[in-house]
CSV table of C-alpha atoms and ligand atoms in Angstrom, one decimal:
chain,number,residue,atom,x,y,z
G,1,MET,CA,152.7,-95.3,111.8
G,2,THR,CA,151.1,-91.8,111.6
G,3,SER,CA,151.7,-90.3,108.2
G,4,THR,CA,153.6,-87.1,108.1
G,5,ARG,CA,150.4,-85.5,106.6
G,6,THR,CA,148.6,-85.8,109.9
G,7,ARG,CA,151.4,-85.3,112.4
G,8,ILE,CA,151.0,-82.2,114.7
G,9,PRO,CA,153.7,-79.6,113.9
G,10,VAL,CA,155.2,-78.4,117.2
G,11,ILE,CA,158.0,-76.2,118.5
G,12,LEU,CA,159.5,-76.9,121.9
G,13,ASP,CA,160.8,-74.0,123.9
G,14,CYS,CA,162.9,-75.1,126.9
G,15,ASP,CA,165.6,-74.5,129.5
G,16,PRO,CA,167.3,-78.0,129.8
G,17,GLY,CA,167.1,-79.0,132.7
G,18,HIS,CA,166.6,-82.7,133.4
G,19,ASP,CA,162.8,-82.8,132.8
G,20,ASP,CA,163.3,-80.6,129.7
G,21,ALA,CA,165.7,-83.2,128.4
G,22,LEU,CA,163.0,-85.9,128.9
G,23,ALA,CA,160.5,-83.6,127.2
G,24,ILE,CA,162.7,-83.2,124.1
G,25,THR,CA,163.2,-87.0,123.9
G,26,LEU,CA,159.5,-87.7,124.3
G,27,ALA,CA,158.6,-85.1,121.6
G,28,LEU,CA,161.1,-86.7,119.1
G,29,ALA,CA,159.9,-90.2,120.0
G,30,ARG,CA,156.2,-89.7,119.5
G,31,PRO,CA,154.8,-90.5,116.0
G,32,GLU,CA,152.0,-88.0,116.5
G,33,LEU,CA,154.4,-85.0,116.7
G,34,ASP,CA,156.5,-83.3,114.0
G,35,VAL,CA,159.1,-81.3,115.9
G,36,LEU,CA,159.9,-78.3,113.7
G,37,GLY,CA,162.6,-77.0,116.1
G,38,ILE,CA,163.7,-76.3,119.6
G,39,THR,CA,164.2,-72.8,121.1
G,40,THR,CA,166.1,-72.2,124.3
G,41,ILE,CA,165.9,-69.8,127.2
G,42,GLY,CA,167.7,-69.2,130.5
G,43,GLY,CA,166.1,-70.6,133.6
G,44,ASN,CA,167.3,-73.8,135.1
G,45,SER,CA,170.7,-72.6,134.0
G,46,THR,CA,172.2,-69.8,132.0
G,47,LEU,CA,171.2,-69.4,128.3
G,48,ALA,CA,174.6,-70.7,127.2
G,49,ASN,CA,174.2,-73.8,129.3
G,50,THR,CA,170.6,-74.5,128.4
G,51,THR,CA,171.4,-74.1,124.7
G,52,ARG,CA,174.5,-76.4,125.0
G,53,ASN,CA,172.4,-78.9,126.9
G,54,ALA,CA,169.7,-79.0,124.2
G,55,LEU,CA,172.4,-79.6,121.6
G,56,ARG,CA,173.9,-82.4,123.8
G,57,VAL,CA,170.6,-84.2,124.1
G,58,LEU,CA,170.1,-84.0,120.3
G,59,ALA,CA,173.7,-85.4,119.8
G,60,LEU,CA,172.8,-88.2,122.2
G,61,LEU,CA,169.7,-89.0,120.2
G,62,GLY,CA,171.4,-88.7,116.9
G,63,ARG,CA,169.0,-85.9,115.9
G,64,THR,CA,171.4,-83.1,115.0
G,65,ASP,CA,169.0,-82.4,112.1
G,66,VAL,CA,166.6,-80.7,114.6
G,67,PRO,CA,167.2,-76.9,114.5
G,68,VAL,CA,168.0,-75.2,117.8
G,69,ALA,CA,167.7,-71.4,118.3
G,70,ALA,CA,168.7,-69.5,121.4
G,71,GLY,CA,166.6,-66.7,122.9
G,72,PRO,CA,167.8,-63.5,124.8
G,73,ASP,CA,170.1,-64.1,127.7
G,74,GLN,CA,167.7,-62.6,130.3
G,75,PRO,CA,164.0,-62.2,131.0
G,76,LEU,CA,162.1,-59.3,129.4
G,77,VAL,CA,162.6,-56.8,132.3
G,78,ARG,CA,164.3,-58.6,135.2
G,79,PRO,CA,167.7,-60.1,135.8
G,80,LEU,CA,167.9,-63.9,135.2
G,81,GLU,CA,167.8,-66.1,138.3
G,82,THR,CA,168.8,-69.8,137.7
G,83,ALA,CA,168.4,-73.0,139.7
G,84,PRO,CA,171.9,-74.7,139.9
G,85,GLU,CA,170.9,-76.4,143.2
G,86,VAL,CA,168.3,-78.4,141.2
G,87,HIS,CA,169.9,-79.2,137.9
G,88,GLY,CA,173.6,-78.7,138.8
G,89,VAL,CA,176.2,-76.2,137.6
G,90,SER,CA,175.9,-77.3,133.9
G,91,GLY,CA,172.1,-77.4,134.1
G,92,LEU,CA,172.1,-81.1,133.2
G,93,ASP,CA,174.5,-82.7,135.7
G,94,GLY,CA,174.7,-86.4,136.5
G,95,ALA,CA,175.2,-88.3,133.3
G,96,ASP,CA,177.7,-89.0,130.5
G,97,LEU,CA,176.2,-86.8,127.8
G,98,PRO,CA,178.1,-86.2,124.5
G,99,GLU,CA,179.3,-82.8,123.5
G,100,PRO,CA,177.2,-80.8,121.0
G,101,ALA,CA,177.4,-82.0,117.4
G,102,SER,CA,175.5,-79.1,115.8
G,103,GLU,CA,175.4,-75.3,116.2
G,104,PRO,CA,172.5,-73.1,117.2
G,105,ARG,CA,170.8,-71.2,114.4
G,106,PRO,CA,172.5,-67.8,113.8
G,107,GLU,CA,169.2,-65.9,113.5
G,108,GLY,CA,168.2,-66.7,117.1
G,109,ALA,CA,164.9,-67.8,118.6
G,110,LEU,CA,162.7,-64.8,117.8
G,111,GLU,CA,163.5,-64.8,114.1
G,112,PHE,CA,163.4,-68.6,114.0
G,113,LEU,CA,160.0,-68.7,115.6
G,114,ARG,CA,158.6,-66.0,113.3
G,115,ALA,CA,160.0,-67.5,110.1
G,116,THR,CA,159.1,-71.1,111.0
G,117,LEU,CA,155.5,-70.2,111.9
G,118,ALA,CA,155.1,-68.0,108.8
G,119,ALA,CA,156.4,-70.8,106.6
G,120,SER,CA,154.3,-73.6,108.1
G,121,PRO,CA,151.4,-74.7,105.9
G,122,SER,CA,149.3,-75.2,109.0
G,123,PRO,CA,149.2,-73.5,112.5
G,124,VAL,CA,151.9,-74.8,114.9
G,125,THR,CA,151.5,-75.8,118.5
G,126,LEU,CA,154.0,-74.2,120.8
G,127,ILE,CA,155.2,-76.2,123.8
G,128,PRO,CA,157.0,-73.9,126.2
G,129,VAL,CA,158.5,-75.7,129.3
G,130,GLY,CA,160.7,-73.0,130.7
G,131,PRO,CA,160.4,-69.2,131.4
G,132,LEU,CA,158.1,-67.7,128.8
G,133,THR,CA,160.5,-65.0,127.6
G,134,ASN,CA,160.7,-66.3,124.0
G,135,ILE,CA,156.9,-66.7,123.5
G,136,GLY,CA,156.1,-63.3,125.2
G,137,LEU,CA,158.7,-61.6,123.0
G,138,LEU,CA,157.3,-63.2,119.9
G,139,LEU,CA,153.7,-62.2,120.6
G,140,ARG,CA,154.7,-58.7,121.5
G,141,THR,CA,157.0,-58.2,118.5
G,142,TYR,CA,154.8,-59.9,115.9
G,143,PRO,CA,151.2,-59.9,117.1
G,144,ALA,CA,149.9,-61.1,113.7
G,145,ILE,CA,151.9,-64.3,114.0
G,146,ALA,CA,149.2,-65.5,116.5
G,147,GLU,CA,147.1,-66.7,113.5
G,148,LYS,CA,149.8,-69.3,112.8
G,149,ILE,CA,149.8,-70.6,116.4
G,150,ALA,CA,147.3,-73.5,116.9
G,151,GLY,CA,147.7,-73.3,120.7
G,152,ILE,CA,150.1,-73.3,123.6
G,153,SER,CA,150.7,-76.3,125.8
G,154,LEU,CA,152.9,-75.0,128.6
G,155,MET,CA,154.4,-76.2,131.8
G,156,GLY,CA,154.2,-73.5,134.4
G,157,GLY,CA,152.2,-72.0,137.2
G,158,ALA,CA,150.0,-73.6,139.9
G,159,MET,CA,146.5,-73.3,141.3
G,160,GLY,CA,148.0,-74.4,144.7
G,161,ALA,CA,151.4,-73.5,146.2
G,162,GLY,CA,154.4,-72.6,144.2
G,163,ASN,CA,157.7,-74.3,144.2
G,164,TRP,CA,160.1,-71.4,144.0
G,165,THR,CA,158.3,-69.2,146.4
G,166,PRO,CA,155.1,-70.1,148.3
G,167,ALA,CA,153.2,-68.2,145.7
G,168,ALA,CA,155.0,-68.9,142.4
G,169,GLU,CA,156.1,-71.8,140.2
G,170,PHE,CA,159.7,-71.3,138.9
G,171,ASN,CA,159.0,-70.8,135.1
G,172,ILE,CA,156.4,-68.1,135.7
G,173,TRP,CA,158.5,-66.5,138.6
G,174,VAL,CA,161.6,-66.1,136.4
G,175,ASP,CA,159.7,-63.9,133.8
G,176,PRO,CA,156.2,-62.9,135.0
G,177,GLU,CA,156.0,-60.1,132.4
G,178,ALA,CA,156.4,-62.5,129.6
G,179,ALA,CA,154.0,-64.9,131.2
G,180,ARG,CA,151.3,-62.2,131.5
G,181,ILE,CA,151.7,-61.5,127.7
G,182,VAL,CA,151.1,-65.2,127.0
G,183,PHE,CA,148.1,-65.6,129.3
G,184,ARG,CA,146.4,-62.5,128.0
G,185,SER,CA,147.1,-63.4,124.3
G,186,GLY,CA,143.7,-64.9,123.7
G,187,LEU,CA,145.3,-68.0,122.3
G,188,PRO,CA,144.2,-71.5,123.3
G,189,ILE,CA,146.3,-72.4,126.3
G,190,THR,CA,146.6,-75.6,128.3
G,191,MET,CA,148.5,-74.8,131.6
G,192,HIS,CA,150.3,-77.8,133.1
G,193,GLY,CA,151.0,-76.4,136.5
G,194,LEU,CA,152.4,-78.1,139.6
G,195,ASP,CA,148.9,-79.4,140.4
G,196,VAL,CA,149.2,-82.0,137.6
G,197,THR,CA,153.0,-82.3,137.3
G,198,HIS,CA,153.3,-83.4,140.9
G,199,LYS,CA,151.2,-86.4,139.9
G,200,ALA,CA,153.5,-87.2,136.9
G,201,LEU,CA,156.0,-88.9,139.1
G,202,MET,CA,159.0,-91.1,138.3
G,203,GLY,CA,161.7,-92.4,140.6
G,204,LEU,CA,164.4,-95.0,141.0
G,205,PRO,CA,162.3,-97.9,139.7
G,206,GLU,CA,161.8,-96.0,136.4
G,207,ALA,CA,165.6,-95.3,136.4
G,208,ASP,CA,166.2,-99.1,136.6
G,209,ARG,CA,163.7,-99.7,133.8
G,210,LEU,CA,165.5,-97.1,131.6
G,211,ASP,CA,168.8,-98.9,132.4
G,212,ALA,CA,167.3,-102.2,131.4
G,213,VAL,CA,166.6,-100.8,127.9
G,214,GLY,CA,170.3,-101.4,127.4
G,215,THR,CA,171.0,-98.5,125.1
G,216,ARG,CA,173.2,-95.5,125.8
G,217,VAL,CA,170.1,-93.3,125.7
G,218,GLY,CA,168.5,-95.5,128.4
G,219,HIS,CA,171.6,-95.4,130.6
G,220,VAL,CA,172.0,-91.6,130.3
G,221,PHE,CA,168.4,-91.0,131.2
G,222,ALA,CA,168.6,-93.4,134.0
G,223,ASP,CA,171.5,-91.4,135.4
G,224,LEU,CA,169.7,-88.1,134.7
G,225,LEU,CA,166.6,-89.3,136.6
G,226,ARG,CA,168.7,-90.5,139.5
G,227,PHE,CA,170.4,-87.1,139.7
G,228,PHE,CA,167.1,-85.2,139.5
G,229,THR,CA,165.6,-87.6,142.1
G,230,ARG,CA,168.5,-86.8,144.5
G,231,PHE,CA,167.3,-83.2,144.7
G,232,HIS,CA,163.8,-84.3,145.5
G,233,VAL,CA,164.9,-86.7,148.2
G,234,GLU,CA,166.9,-83.9,149.8
G,235,LYS,CA,164.3,-81.2,149.5
G,236,TYR,CA,161.0,-83.1,149.8
G,237,GLY,CA,162.2,-86.3,151.4
G,238,THR,CA,160.6,-88.4,148.7
G,239,ASP,CA,162.2,-90.3,145.8
G,240,GLN,CA,159.2,-89.6,143.6
G,241,THR,CA,160.3,-86.9,141.1
G,242,PRO,CA,157.8,-84.8,139.1
G,243,ILE,CA,158.7,-85.0,135.4
G,244,HIS,CA,157.1,-81.5,134.9
G,245,ASP,CA,158.0,-80.7,131.3
G,246,ALA,CA,157.2,-84.1,129.7
G,247,VAL,CA,153.5,-83.6,130.7
G,248,ALA,CA,153.1,-80.6,128.4
G,249,VAL,CA,154.5,-82.7,125.5
G,250,ALA,CA,152.4,-85.8,126.4
G,251,HIS,CA,149.2,-83.7,126.4
G,252,VAL,CA,149.8,-82.7,122.8
G,253,ALA,CA,150.6,-86.2,121.6
G,254,LEU,CA,147.8,-87.9,123.7
G,255,PRO,CA,144.8,-85.7,124.2
G,256,GLY,CA,142.8,-87.1,127.1
G,257,LEU,CA,145.9,-88.0,129.1
G,258,VAL,CA,145.3,-85.0,131.4
G,259,THR,CA,142.1,-83.8,132.9
G,260,THR,CA,141.5,-80.0,132.6
G,261,ARG,CA,139.1,-77.4,133.9
G,262,ARG,CA,138.5,-74.1,132.1
G,263,TYR,CA,139.3,-71.1,134.4
G,264,HIS,CA,140.4,-67.5,134.2
G,265,VAL,CA,144.1,-67.2,134.8
G,266,ASP,CA,146.3,-64.1,135.0
G,267,VAL,CA,149.8,-63.5,136.3
G,268,GLU,CA,150.9,-61.3,139.2
G,269,THR,CA,153.8,-59.1,138.0
G,270,ASN,CA,154.0,-56.4,140.8
G,271,GLY,CA,153.7,-58.3,144.1
G,272,ASP,CA,156.7,-58.5,146.3
G,273,ILE,CA,155.8,-61.9,147.8
G,274,THR,CA,153.3,-62.8,145.1
G,275,ARG,CA,155.5,-62.1,142.0
G,276,GLY,CA,154.9,-64.8,139.3
G,277,ARG,CA,151.7,-66.2,140.9
G,278,THR,CA,149.3,-67.6,138.4
G,279,VAL,CA,146.0,-66.4,139.9
G,280,VAL,CA,143.4,-69.1,138.9
G,281,ASP,CA,139.8,-68.1,139.3
G,282,ASP,CA,137.8,-71.3,139.9
G,283,ARG,CA,134.7,-69.4,141.1
G,284,GLY,CA,133.8,-67.6,137.9
G,285,HIS,CA,134.1,-64.0,139.1
G,286,PRO,CA,132.1,-61.7,136.8
G,287,GLY,CA,134.1,-59.9,134.1
G,288,GLU,CA,136.8,-62.5,134.0
G,289,PRO,CA,135.8,-65.0,131.4
G,290,PRO,CA,137.8,-68.3,131.4
G,291,ASN,CA,140.8,-68.2,129.1
G,292,VAL,CA,142.9,-71.2,130.1
G,293,ASP,CA,142.4,-75.0,130.3
G,294,VAL,CA,144.1,-75.8,133.6
G,295,ALA,CA,145.4,-79.4,133.9
G,296,LEU,CA,144.6,-80.9,137.3
G,297,ASP,CA,145.0,-84.7,136.9
G,298,ILE,CA,146.8,-87.2,134.7
G,299,ASP,CA,146.5,-90.9,133.8
G,300,ARG,CA,149.8,-91.7,135.5
G,301,ALA,CA,150.1,-95.3,134.2
G,302,ALA,CA,149.6,-94.1,130.6
G,303,PHE,CA,152.1,-91.3,131.2
U,401,RIB,O1,158.8,-75.6,138.2
U,401,RIB,C1,159.2,-76.6,137.3
U,401,RIB,C2,159.8,-76.0,136.0
U,401,RIB,O2,161.0,-75.3,136.3
U,401,RIB,C3,160.2,-77.1,135.0
U,401,RIB,O3,160.1,-76.6,133.7
U,401,RIB,C4,161.7,-77.3,135.3
U,401,RIB,O4,162.4,-77.7,134.1
U,401,RIB,C5,162.1,-75.9,135.7
U,401,RIB,O5,162.3,-75.1,134.5
U,402,CA,CA1,162.0,-76.5,132.1
């Protein structure tokens, strides 16, 4: 058992969402990680739904001790666009989840992040797996807080094609202005884009394995995985479902799980058809020093 002295302090920022729910559960299950709290943002569903869903997952896990703090109800400068066709009207459809058994923190995500980072005896690793509104707002509002951030392991972006538009992955597309603040922050960033998350696949066999665990948590996640897989069968014709967000958590717990290359990455905020594109320079153009470790491969069996 890893002693609490050596566990990595992390804060998970998410928009539950089926893969976010798995990421929350993985983070709380790994002995290497000390989850200081969860912040929520709109994306897969409205802020009210993603916050309720985070609380429902914690109620399911018996972890209502974990603080949850909600962010603003829309991106920095654009209206919120959600993805009900992927995650359902509630944002976490398809399973028998309990109702929340705890309340979000009254101070909200920005103040919770600032105070938790300031109070932490050592720098904290942030794991954002939704639109980057909360992290962008934190860095813009309290620039000095960056010294208490050990690094950012995020799910978002892509070197190749997007999944919300041909150019952009959903998380970056929802709030490109916030994403640009994060990518230009100078902080150590590992970007888990679609290039790696589309190799972090699970499907109906894994749902059966979760059922076979025989616990309520196992049955609920088996049902959530079946629901999430249904979308991928309909949209992509395959029952292999990318568990996007869990990759960003697994990387922090198990360094070496993903293979990264260091490239310069910036975010398009003005393009009509390219809004939210993570522009990854793998040719080392002069004047654009590498600033991001881009994850490109994963040990799928270990994952
Ligand atoms: O593009 C995949 C990302 O969008 C994941 O974080 C998923 O939860 C959705 O937020
Ligand atoms: Ca997410």
